[in-house]
Amino acid sequence: MDFGFTEKQEKLRKAAREFFLNEMPEDFDPDVETMFSLTKEQTAFWMKFQKKAGKKGYLTPGWSKETGGLGYGPIEQGIVEEEWGFTGGRWPNASGLHIAGPAVQVFGTEEQKKKFLPGIAQGTAIWNQAFTEPDAGSDEANQKTTAVLKGNYYVLNGQKTFITTLIKPDYLYTLARTAETEPKHQGISLFLVPADAPGITYQAQGTMGFGTQLNIYYKNVKVPKENLLGELNRGFYHAMAAFEFERSGTGNPANAKRRLTEFIQFCKKTKRNGKPLIKDTDVRKTVAKMAIDIEIQRLIAWEAVWRHSQKGQLPPKGYDLSGFFNKINSTQHPETMMHIMGLYGQLRSGAKWAKFAGKIERRWQVARSVHPAGTLEVNKIVVAGRGLGLPRIPARFNKMIAESLQPKKK
Ligand SMILES: Cc1cc2nc3c(=O)[nH]c(=O)nc-3n(C[C@H](O)[C@H](O)[C@H](O)COP(=O)(O)OP(=O)(O)OC[C@H]3O[C@@H](n4cnc5c(N)ncnc54)[C@H](O)[C@@H]3O)c2cc1C
């Protein structure tokens, strides 16, 4: 078995790395400047950068040339994403690149691919994934937003919440109920909605680690019939498949590696009791454990990419473990680093005695949000069912458990 890359692939890696590093501001610090709390100038900078990367084909190198890519395969896509992940940057259109775009690639009609994909590949369009509702998070099938066919349009009504965005979107990739069914997940469809359609309103909502997110309201929003993505009433299944694109990827382990590399530098420079931190046996052991965690995550991510490159010869795996490990590592590593730093780890950037630019406190805060693409518990359910073949608790038992938790009437 050969785990290496070809010469051509290594050349692409080098070119992408050089491009990203040359274009990025020298003082860019992803721990301080998160994509979710940018000034107007910073937002304009990252949009411009995204468009430049789109022109080079580095946003979607694995996509076909017709859809705006470089015509390479999943391995090359993984290589460029790994390089981008290591920089710590995040594309303003991350939801379009990692979720909506791949979903249109897989489930879209030829017209939809022509219409929607080039904007994503070129970096000009911003997409949001608008799935979550006040009563439909982990229970995604509980969608209350409705889409009713009237002539040539579906008319949407409902509310979405916790929608991640950097700037006002151009399109919403959204779920809505198209039939009242039992089981309820069989009456849901996917839509590609122009974000400026009359009847859509946006309300900002601040969060701890991710800056501002959106509440989105649909009031009699007319969506052209041809913007239905995939099959009518099969949207839940399509969306579940597309979640795997959101969870997987080589960018996350590369980003984790960058963070650990920086932390190791800090431990080399910082002395405790007259000795650099890194000379302490416990610190060395702890850092080594984090490095192993990240390497496991990296290999799992690459296995998924490789499997994707063997499409047609190997069946799809049906579940992803790299996103699962990402949730665990990104929560645990900041905590571990905080222990090494002692109470200094809790000081915010800008505080007088803050060490390591207050990065650990920031990382710890961001790591409170491991909800995107399903919580860790939901990911465990996916791995248990699809990966290990374990049975689900029958619905009637869940109902009995819920009933038993109700206060008894006297
Ligand atoms: C930072 C951030 C970004 C997000 N971005 C987006 C976005 O761009 N688009 C979008 O559509 N949504 C987004 N979301 C929403 C996210 O998808 C939901 O928060 C997530 O699906 C969980 O839903 P919920 O918040 O309603 O929690 P709930 O579903 O109410 O869950 C509450 C708790 O119960 C646990 N739980 C629920 N069901 C089970 C079960 N069966 N077994 C065991 N435990 C269970 C959960 O793990 C969780 O801990 C984002 C959320 C956050 C925090």
Short mmCIF file of C-alpha atoms and ligand atoms in Angstrom, two decimals:
data_model
loop_
_atom_site.label_atom_id
_atom_site.label_comp_id
_atom_site.label_asym_id
_atom_site.label_seq_id
_atom_site.Cartn_x
_atom_site.Cartn_y
_atom_site.Cartn_z
CA MET A 1 0.00 0.00 0.00
CA ASP A 2 1.37 3.43 -0.93
CA PHE A 3 0.42 6.31 1.34
CA GLY A 4 2.35 8.89 -0.68
CA PHE A 5 1.31 11.46 -3.26
CA THR A 6 2.43 11.71 -6.88
CA GLU A 7 4.93 14.31 -8.03
CA LYS A 8 2.14 16.25 -9.74
CA GLN A 9 0.10 16.24 -6.54
CA GLU A 10 3.08 17.46 -4.51
CA LYS A 11 3.53 20.27 -7.04
CA LEU A 12 -0.09 21.29 -6.59
CA ARG A 13 0.38 21.26 -2.81
CA LYS A 14 3.41 23.53 -3.06
CA ALA A 15 1.69 25.94 -5.45
CA ALA A 16 -1.43 26.16 -3.26
CA ARG A 17 0.65 26.66 -0.11
CA GLU A 18 2.66 29.45 -1.70
CA PHE A 19 -0.47 31.12 -3.01
CA PHE A 20 -2.24 31.03 0.37
CA LEU A 21 0.78 32.23 2.34
CA ASN A 22 1.62 35.01 -0.11
CA GLU A 23 -1.92 36.30 -0.16
CA MET A 24 -2.58 36.14 3.57
CA PRO A 25 -1.73 39.09 5.80
CA GLU A 26 1.54 38.32 7.56
CA ASP A 27 0.09 39.08 10.97
CA PHE A 28 -3.08 37.01 10.45
CA ASP A 29 -3.89 35.13 13.62
CA PRO A 30 -6.88 32.79 13.32
CA ASP A 31 -7.24 32.58 17.09
CA VAL A 32 -7.73 36.27 17.41
CA GLU A 33 -9.49 37.14 14.18
CA THR A 34 -12.27 34.59 13.82
CA MET A 35 -14.30 34.63 10.66
CA PHE A 36 -17.38 35.36 12.68
CA SER A 37 -16.48 38.66 14.20
CA LEU A 38 -14.93 40.62 11.37
CA THR A 39 -14.94 44.33 10.68
CA LYS A 40 -16.30 45.55 7.33
CA GLU A 41 -12.74 45.95 6.02
CA GLN A 42 -11.75 42.45 7.09
CA THR A 43 -14.87 40.98 5.47
CA ALA A 44 -14.07 42.80 2.23
CA PHE A 45 -10.52 41.45 2.39
CA TRP A 46 -11.61 37.83 2.81
CA MET A 47 -14.22 38.13 0.02
CA LYS A 48 -11.51 39.46 -2.29
CA PHE A 49 -9.17 36.68 -1.23
CA GLN A 50 -11.88 34.06 -1.81
CA LYS A 51 -12.45 35.39 -5.34
CA LYS A 52 -8.70 35.33 -6.05
CA ALA A 53 -8.50 31.73 -4.84
CA GLY A 54 -11.56 30.95 -7.00
CA LYS A 55 -9.81 32.35 -10.06
CA LYS A 56 -6.88 30.01 -9.40
CA GLY A 57 -9.31 27.10 -8.98
CA TYR A 58 -8.17 26.52 -5.37
CA LEU A 59 -11.67 26.59 -3.89
CA THR A 60 -12.84 23.54 -5.81
CA PRO A 61 -9.84 21.85 -7.48
CA GLY A 62 -11.66 18.51 -7.43
CA TRP A 63 -14.70 19.75 -9.36
CA SER A 64 -15.05 19.31 -13.12
CA LYS A 65 -13.96 22.17 -15.36
CA GLU A 66 -17.58 22.63 -16.52
CA THR A 67 -18.65 23.38 -12.96
CA GLY A 68 -15.75 25.75 -12.30
CA GLY A 69 -13.12 23.40 -10.88
CA LEU A 70 -9.68 22.35 -12.09
CA GLY A 71 -10.91 18.92 -13.16
CA TYR A 72 -8.82 17.01 -10.60
CA GLY A 73 -10.20 14.40 -8.19
CA PRO A 74 -10.92 14.09 -4.45
CA ILE A 75 -7.23 13.56 -3.55
CA GLU A 76 -6.22 16.91 -5.05
CA GLN A 77 -9.20 18.55 -3.36
CA GLY A 78 -8.00 17.03 -0.08
CA ILE A 79 -4.46 18.31 -0.63
CA VAL A 80 -5.53 21.91 -1.23
CA GLU A 81 -7.99 21.80 1.68
CA GLU A 82 -5.22 20.50 3.92
CA GLU A 83 -3.00 23.43 2.96
CA TRP A 84 -5.83 25.90 3.52
CA GLY A 85 -6.66 24.27 6.88
CA PHE A 86 -3.09 24.71 8.03
CA THR A 87 -3.27 28.46 7.40
CA GLY A 88 -6.17 28.66 9.87
CA GLY A 89 -8.29 30.67 7.41
CA ARG A 90 -11.95 30.04 6.77
CA TRP A 91 -13.65 30.89 3.50
CA PRO A 92 -16.62 33.26 3.79
CA ASN A 93 -18.57 30.75 1.69
CA ALA A 94 -17.57 27.71 3.77
CA SER A 95 -21.19 26.45 3.83
CA GLY A 96 -21.43 26.67 0.03
CA LEU A 97 -18.07 25.01 -0.55
CA HIS A 98 -18.47 22.18 1.92
CA ILE A 99 -22.21 21.58 2.05
CA ALA A 100 -24.51 23.18 -0.55
CA GLY A 101 -22.09 22.87 -3.49
CA PRO A 102 -21.35 19.16 -3.01
CA ALA A 103 -25.11 18.54 -2.50
CA VAL A 104 -25.88 20.24 -5.84
CA GLN A 105 -23.08 18.19 -7.46
CA VAL A 106 -24.69 14.96 -6.26
CA PHE A 107 -28.43 15.69 -6.40
CA GLY A 108 -28.76 18.65 -8.79
CA THR A 109 -30.10 18.67 -12.33
CA GLU A 110 -27.75 19.72 -15.14
CA GLU A 111 -29.49 23.15 -15.19
CA GLN A 112 -28.98 23.58 -11.45
CA LYS A 113 -25.30 22.64 -11.73
CA LYS A 114 -24.80 25.18 -14.51
CA LYS A 115 -26.66 27.85 -12.64
CA PHE A 116 -25.37 27.47 -9.09
CA LEU A 117 -21.95 25.80 -9.08
CA PRO A 118 -19.75 28.31 -10.96
CA GLY A 119 -20.54 31.06 -8.40
CA ILE A 120 -19.36 28.76 -5.61
CA ALA A 121 -16.24 27.69 -7.50
CA GLN A 122 -15.34 31.28 -8.40
CA GLY A 123 -15.89 32.48 -4.86
CA THR A 124 -18.46 35.11 -5.83
CA ALA A 125 -21.55 33.60 -4.14
CA ILE A 126 -22.31 33.14 -0.45
CA TRP A 127 -24.52 30.25 0.64
CA ASN A 128 -26.00 29.44 4.03
CA GLN A 129 -27.27 26.11 5.18
CA ALA A 130 -30.70 26.90 6.65
CA PHE A 131 -31.89 23.65 8.24
CA THR A 132 -32.17 24.11 12.01
CA GLU A 133 -35.46 25.28 13.50
CA PRO A 134 -36.48 26.00 17.09
CA ASP A 135 -37.92 22.46 17.27
CA ALA A 136 -35.76 20.74 14.66
CA GLY A 137 -32.08 20.42 15.57
CA SER A 138 -30.96 16.89 16.37
CA ASP A 139 -34.48 15.88 15.43
CA GLU A 140 -34.06 17.21 11.89
CA ALA A 141 -37.16 15.39 10.67
CA ASN A 142 -39.34 17.59 12.87
CA GLN A 143 -39.31 20.36 10.24
CA LYS A 144 -42.19 22.80 10.70
CA THR A 145 -41.35 25.09 7.77
CA THR A 146 -43.79 24.27 4.99
CA ALA A 147 -43.42 24.43 1.20
CA VAL A 148 -46.70 24.28 -0.71
CA LEU A 149 -46.79 23.98 -4.48
CA LYS A 150 -48.88 26.73 -6.09
CA GLY A 151 -48.57 26.83 -9.89
CA ASN A 152 -44.92 27.22 -10.81
CA TYR A 153 -43.79 28.08 -7.28
CA TYR A 154 -43.38 26.50 -3.88
CA VAL A 155 -44.53 28.90 -1.17
CA LEU A 156 -42.41 28.69 1.99
CA ASN A 157 -43.45 29.66 5.52
CA GLY A 158 -41.50 29.08 8.73
CA GLN A 159 -38.43 29.93 10.82
CA LYS A 160 -34.80 28.80 10.79
CA THR A 161 -32.37 29.44 13.63
CA PHE A 162 -28.63 29.32 14.50
CA ILE A 163 -27.67 29.77 10.85
CA THR A 164 -23.95 30.41 10.42
CA THR A 165 -22.88 33.14 8.07
CA LEU A 166 -20.15 35.68 7.67
CA ILE A 167 -22.07 38.14 5.54
CA LYS A 168 -25.51 38.41 4.03
CA PRO A 169 -26.01 35.32 1.90
CA ASP A 170 -26.95 35.10 -1.77
CA TYR A 171 -28.61 31.69 -1.47
CA LEU A 172 -30.11 29.51 1.20
CA TYR A 173 -29.88 25.73 1.01
CA THR A 174 -32.94 24.87 3.03
CA LEU A 175 -35.27 22.11 4.19
CA ALA A 176 -39.05 22.34 4.28
CA ARG A 177 -42.01 20.03 4.78
CA THR A 178 -43.77 19.15 1.53
CA ALA A 179 -46.07 16.43 2.89
CA GLU A 180 -47.59 15.42 6.21
CA THR A 181 -46.30 11.85 6.56
CA GLU A 182 -45.71 9.20 9.16
CA PRO A 183 -42.79 8.67 9.59
CA LYS A 184 -42.24 12.39 9.40
CA HIS A 185 -38.86 12.29 7.59
CA GLN A 186 -40.55 11.03 4.43
CA GLY A 187 -42.34 14.32 3.74
CA ILE A 188 -39.38 16.72 3.60
CA SER A 189 -37.71 18.33 0.55
CA LEU A 190 -34.62 20.42 -0.18
CA PHE A 191 -34.76 23.85 -1.84
CA LEU A 192 -32.26 26.32 -3.26
CA VAL A 193 -33.66 29.69 -2.29
CA PRO A 194 -32.46 33.12 -3.55
CA ALA A 195 -31.70 34.89 -0.28
CA ASP A 196 -33.22 38.20 -1.42
CA ALA A 197 -36.62 36.69 -2.30
CA PRO A 198 -39.49 38.86 -1.02
CA GLY A 199 -40.82 37.60 2.30
CA ILE A 200 -37.44 36.56 3.82
CA THR A 201 -36.26 38.49 6.86
CA TYR A 202 -33.07 38.09 8.88
CA GLN A 203 -32.40 38.68 12.53
CA ALA A 204 -28.92 38.56 14.05
CA GLN A 205 -28.27 36.48 17.15
CA GLY A 206 -25.00 36.65 19.09
CA THR A 207 -23.27 33.47 20.25
CA MET A 208 -20.31 32.71 22.50
CA GLY A 209 -17.76 31.34 20.09
CA PHE A 210 -19.17 31.90 16.63
CA GLY A 211 -19.98 35.60 16.67
CA THR A 212 -23.28 36.45 15.03
CA GLN A 213 -25.64 33.83 13.66
CA LEU A 214 -28.99 34.26 11.99
CA ASN A 215 -32.63 33.67 12.63
CA ILE A 216 -34.30 33.50 9.21
CA TYR A 217 -38.04 33.92 8.71
CA TYR A 218 -39.95 32.82 5.59
CA LYS A 219 -43.31 34.50 5.05
CA ASN A 220 -45.06 33.44 1.83
CA VAL A 221 -41.71 33.17 0.04
CA LYS A 222 -42.14 32.12 -3.60
CA VAL A 223 -39.46 29.70 -4.76
CA PRO A 224 -39.47 28.59 -8.43
CA LYS A 225 -40.49 24.96 -8.86
CA GLU A 226 -37.18 24.18 -10.58
CA ASN A 227 -35.29 25.11 -7.39
CA LEU A 228 -36.34 21.86 -5.72
CA LEU A 229 -33.07 19.95 -5.16
CA GLY A 230 -33.24 16.20 -5.69
CA GLU A 231 -36.47 14.25 -5.37
CA LEU A 232 -39.64 15.61 -3.84
CA ASN A 233 -40.09 14.23 -0.29
CA ARG A 234 -36.58 12.68 -0.32
CA GLY A 235 -34.89 15.81 1.03
CA PHE A 236 -34.22 14.33 4.46
CA TYR A 237 -32.20 11.47 2.94
CA HIS A 238 -30.33 13.84 0.62
CA ALA A 239 -29.56 16.16 3.53
CA MET A 240 -28.29 13.31 5.71
CA ALA A 241 -25.95 12.22 2.92
CA ALA A 242 -24.74 15.81 2.43
CA PHE A 243 -23.99 16.12 6.18
CA GLU A 244 -21.08 13.77 5.59
CA PHE A 245 -19.46 16.45 3.39
CA GLU A 246 -19.77 18.92 6.25
CA ARG A 247 -18.34 16.51 8.83
CA SER A 248 -15.42 15.16 6.86
CA GLY A 249 -12.41 16.92 5.36
CA THR A 250 -8.65 17.23 5.61
CA GLY A 251 -8.78 20.90 6.66
CA ASN A 252 -9.70 20.29 10.30
CA PRO A 253 -6.78 18.03 11.27
CA ALA A 254 -4.40 20.38 9.42
CA ASN A 255 -5.77 23.28 11.43
CA ALA A 256 -5.41 21.30 14.66
CA LYS A 257 -1.80 20.54 13.71
CA ARG A 258 -1.06 24.22 13.19
CA ARG A 259 -2.50 25.02 16.61
CA LEU A 260 -0.46 22.33 18.31
CA THR A 261 2.70 23.40 16.45
CA GLU A 262 2.20 26.95 17.73
CA PHE A 263 1.62 25.66 21.24
CA ILE A 264 4.81 23.60 21.13
CA GLN A 265 6.73 26.74 20.13
CA PHE A 266 5.18 28.49 23.11
CA CYS A 267 6.23 25.63 25.42
CA LYS A 268 9.77 25.81 24.09
CA LYS A 269 10.02 29.53 24.76
CA THR A 270 8.25 29.66 28.11
CA LYS A 271 10.14 28.77 31.28
CA ARG A 272 8.70 27.41 34.52
CA ASN A 273 10.96 26.94 37.54
CA GLY A 274 13.86 27.97 35.33
CA LYS A 275 13.24 25.25 32.75
CA PRO A 276 11.41 25.49 29.39
CA LEU A 277 7.94 23.98 29.74
CA ILE A 278 8.70 21.49 26.99
CA LYS A 279 11.42 19.89 29.14
CA ASP A 280 8.81 18.87 31.70
CA THR A 281 8.06 15.14 31.34
CA ASP A 282 4.33 15.57 31.95
CA VAL A 283 4.08 18.37 29.38
CA ARG A 284 5.98 16.30 26.82
CA LYS A 285 3.70 13.31 27.39
CA THR A 286 0.57 15.46 27.12
CA VAL A 287 1.76 17.19 23.94
CA ALA A 288 2.67 13.81 22.41
CA LYS A 289 -0.82 12.49 23.19
CA MET A 290 -2.40 15.49 21.41
CA ALA A 291 -0.10 14.94 18.41
CA ILE A 292 -1.23 11.30 18.24
CA ASP A 293 -4.91 12.35 18.44
CA ILE A 294 -4.40 14.70 15.51
CA GLU A 295 -2.52 12.13 13.46
CA ILE A 296 -5.37 9.64 13.95
CA GLN A 297 -7.86 12.30 12.85
CA ARG A 298 -5.70 13.11 9.80
CA LEU A 299 -5.45 9.48 8.70
CA ILE A 300 -9.19 8.95 9.10
CA ALA A 301 -9.87 12.08 7.05
CA TRP A 302 -7.53 10.87 4.31
CA GLU A 303 -9.10 7.40 4.33
CA ALA A 304 -12.46 9.06 3.59
CA VAL A 305 -10.94 11.12 0.76
CA TRP A 306 -9.24 8.06 -0.70
CA ARG A 307 -12.46 6.05 -0.50
CA HIS A 308 -14.25 8.85 -2.32
CA SER A 309 -11.58 8.70 -5.03
CA GLN A 310 -12.39 4.99 -5.45
CA LYS A 311 -16.08 5.71 -6.06
CA GLY A 312 -17.64 3.00 -8.19
CA GLN A 313 -15.16 0.40 -6.96
CA LEU A 314 -15.85 0.65 -3.24
CA PRO A 315 -19.23 1.16 -1.60
CA PRO A 316 -19.69 4.42 0.34
CA LYS A 317 -18.86 4.11 4.02
CA GLY A 318 -22.05 5.85 5.12
CA TYR A 319 -20.59 7.52 8.20
CA ASP A 320 -17.65 9.75 8.96
CA LEU A 321 -15.26 9.52 11.87
CA SER A 322 -12.96 12.46 11.17
CA GLY A 323 -15.65 15.01 12.05
CA PHE A 324 -16.39 12.93 15.14
CA PHE A 325 -12.74 13.07 16.23
CA ASN A 326 -12.63 16.74 15.32
CA LYS A 327 -15.40 17.44 17.80
CA ILE A 328 -13.58 15.49 20.51
CA ASN A 329 -10.10 16.92 19.83
CA SER A 330 -11.23 20.50 19.34
CA THR A 331 -13.01 20.37 22.71
CA GLN A 332 -10.38 18.49 24.69
CA HIS A 333 -7.16 20.01 23.36
CA PRO A 334 -7.84 23.61 24.48
CA GLU A 335 -8.73 22.25 27.90
CA THR A 336 -5.51 20.23 28.04
CA MET A 337 -3.49 23.27 26.95
CA MET A 338 -5.24 25.31 29.62
CA HIS A 339 -4.10 22.81 32.27
CA ILE A 340 -0.50 23.13 31.08
CA MET A 341 -0.69 26.92 31.22
CA GLY A 342 -2.40 27.00 34.60
CA LEU A 343 -4.61 30.00 35.28
CA TYR A 344 -2.72 32.04 32.67
CA GLY A 345 -4.66 29.99 30.12
CA GLN A 346 -7.87 31.67 31.15
CA LEU A 347 -6.73 35.22 30.55
CA ARG A 348 -8.20 36.91 27.53
CA SER A 349 -6.18 38.34 24.68
CA GLY A 350 -5.33 41.93 25.57
CA ALA A 351 -5.23 41.21 29.32
CA LYS A 352 -2.04 42.43 30.96
CA TRP A 353 -0.73 39.03 32.06
CA ALA A 354 -2.16 37.01 29.18
CA LYS A 355 0.33 34.56 27.75
CA PHE A 356 0.32 33.09 24.24
CA ALA A 357 -1.77 36.11 23.16
CA GLY A 358 -4.77 34.79 25.12
CA LYS A 359 -5.30 32.19 22.41
CA ILE A 360 -6.19 29.30 24.66
CA GLU A 361 -9.15 31.07 26.26
CA ARG A 362 -10.40 31.95 22.76
CA ARG A 363 -9.98 28.35 21.52
CA TRP A 364 -11.75 27.06 24.61
CA GLN A 365 -14.71 29.37 23.98
CA VAL A 366 -15.01 28.45 20.30
CA ALA A 367 -14.85 24.78 21.28
CA ARG A 368 -18.10 25.12 23.26
CA SER A 369 -19.86 25.01 19.88
CA VAL A 370 -19.60 21.49 18.59
CA HIS A 371 -23.18 21.54 17.35
CA PRO A 372 -22.66 22.11 13.59
CA ALA A 373 -23.51 19.00 11.52
CA GLY A 374 -25.04 17.41 14.59
CA THR A 375 -23.90 17.21 18.20
CA LEU A 376 -21.38 14.66 19.43
CA GLU A 377 -24.23 12.53 20.80
CA VAL A 378 -25.94 12.55 17.39
CA ASN A 379 -22.64 11.66 15.72
CA LYS A 380 -22.33 8.73 18.12
CA ILE A 381 -25.81 7.55 17.11
CA VAL A 382 -24.78 7.73 13.43
CA VAL A 383 -21.58 5.75 14.02
CA ALA A 384 -23.39 3.20 16.22
CA GLY A 385 -26.10 2.60 13.62
CA ARG A 386 -24.37 2.98 10.28
CA GLY A 387 -20.88 2.03 11.39
CA LEU A 388 -21.34 -0.69 14.00
CA GLY A 389 -24.78 -1.89 12.87
CA LEU A 390 -26.24 -1.47 16.37
CA PRO A 391 -30.02 -1.30 16.55
CA ARG A 392 -31.79 1.95 17.41
CA ILE A 393 -33.94 2.06 20.49
CA PRO A 394 -37.43 1.35 19.13
CA ALA A 395 -39.61 4.47 19.06
CA ARG A 396 -42.09 2.92 21.49
CA PHE A 397 -39.37 2.54 24.15
CA ASN A 398 -38.35 6.18 23.70
CA LYS A 399 -41.99 7.10 24.22
CA MET A 400 -42.21 4.94 27.35
CA ILE A 401 -39.02 6.49 28.75
CA ALA A 402 -40.34 10.01 28.05
CA GLU A 403 -43.66 9.15 29.72
CA SER A 404 -41.94 7.71 32.77
CA LEU A 405 -40.06 11.00 33.21
CA GLN A 406 -43.29 13.01 33.35
CA PRO A 407 -44.30 14.08 36.88
CA LYS A 408 -46.95 11.71 38.23
CA LYS A 409 -50.44 13.16 38.67
CA LYS A 410 -51.61 12.91 42.26
C1 LIG B 1 -21.92 27.32 16.19
C2 LIG B 1 -23.11 26.73 15.54
C3 LIG B 1 -23.25 26.81 14.16
C4 LIG B 1 -24.40 26.28 13.56
N1 LIG B 1 -24.57 26.45 12.21
C5 LIG B 1 -25.72 26.02 11.63
C6 LIG B 1 -25.97 26.27 10.24
O1 LIG B 1 -25.18 26.90 9.54
N2 LIG B 1 -27.12 25.80 9.69
C7 LIG B 1 -28.03 25.10 10.42
O2 LIG B 1 -29.03 24.67 9.87
N3 LIG B 1 -27.83 24.88 11.75
C8 LIG B 1 -26.70 25.32 12.38
N4 LIG B 1 -26.49 25.13 13.72
C9 LIG B 1 -27.48 24.42 14.50
C10 LIG B 1 -27.05 23.00 14.83
O3 LIG B 1 -27.13 22.20 13.69
C11 LIG B 1 -27.96 22.51 15.94
O4 LIG B 1 -27.62 23.26 17.10
C12 LIG B 1 -27.75 21.02 16.22
O5 LIG B 1 -28.29 20.27 15.19
C13 LIG B 1 -28.41 20.60 17.56
O6 LIG B 1 -29.73 21.01 17.61
P1 LIG B 1 -30.32 21.83 18.86
O7 LIG B 1 -29.42 22.99 19.12
O8 LIG B 1 -31.74 22.10 18.57
O9 LIG B 1 -30.15 20.88 20.08
P2 LIG B 1 -31.14 19.71 20.52
O10 LIG B 1 -31.45 18.88 19.33
O11 LIG B 1 -32.28 20.32 21.26
O12 LIG B 1 -30.23 18.89 21.51
C14 LIG B 1 -29.99 19.32 22.85
C15 LIG B 1 -29.06 18.33 23.50
O13 LIG B 1 -29.67 17.02 23.54
C16 LIG B 1 -28.83 16.04 22.92
N5 LIG B 1 -29.64 15.08 22.17
C17 LIG B 1 -30.62 15.38 21.28
N6 LIG B 1 -31.14 14.23 20.78
C18 LIG B 1 -30.46 13.20 21.35
C19 LIG B 1 -30.53 11.78 21.25
N7 LIG B 1 -31.41 11.18 20.43
N8 LIG B 1 -29.69 11.04 22.00
C20 LIG B 1 -28.77 11.62 22.82
N9 LIG B 1 -28.68 12.97 22.97
C21 LIG B 1 -29.49 13.74 22.25
C22 LIG B 1 -27.95 16.84 21.98
O14 LIG B 1 -26.73 16.17 21.73
C23 LIG B 1 -27.75 18.15 22.73
O15 LIG B 1 -26.70 18.00 23.65
C24 LIG B 1 -25.36 25.64 14.35
C25 LIG B 1 -25.19 25.55 15.73
C26 LIG B 1 -24.10 26.11 16.34
C27 LIG B 1 -23.98 26.05 17.82
#
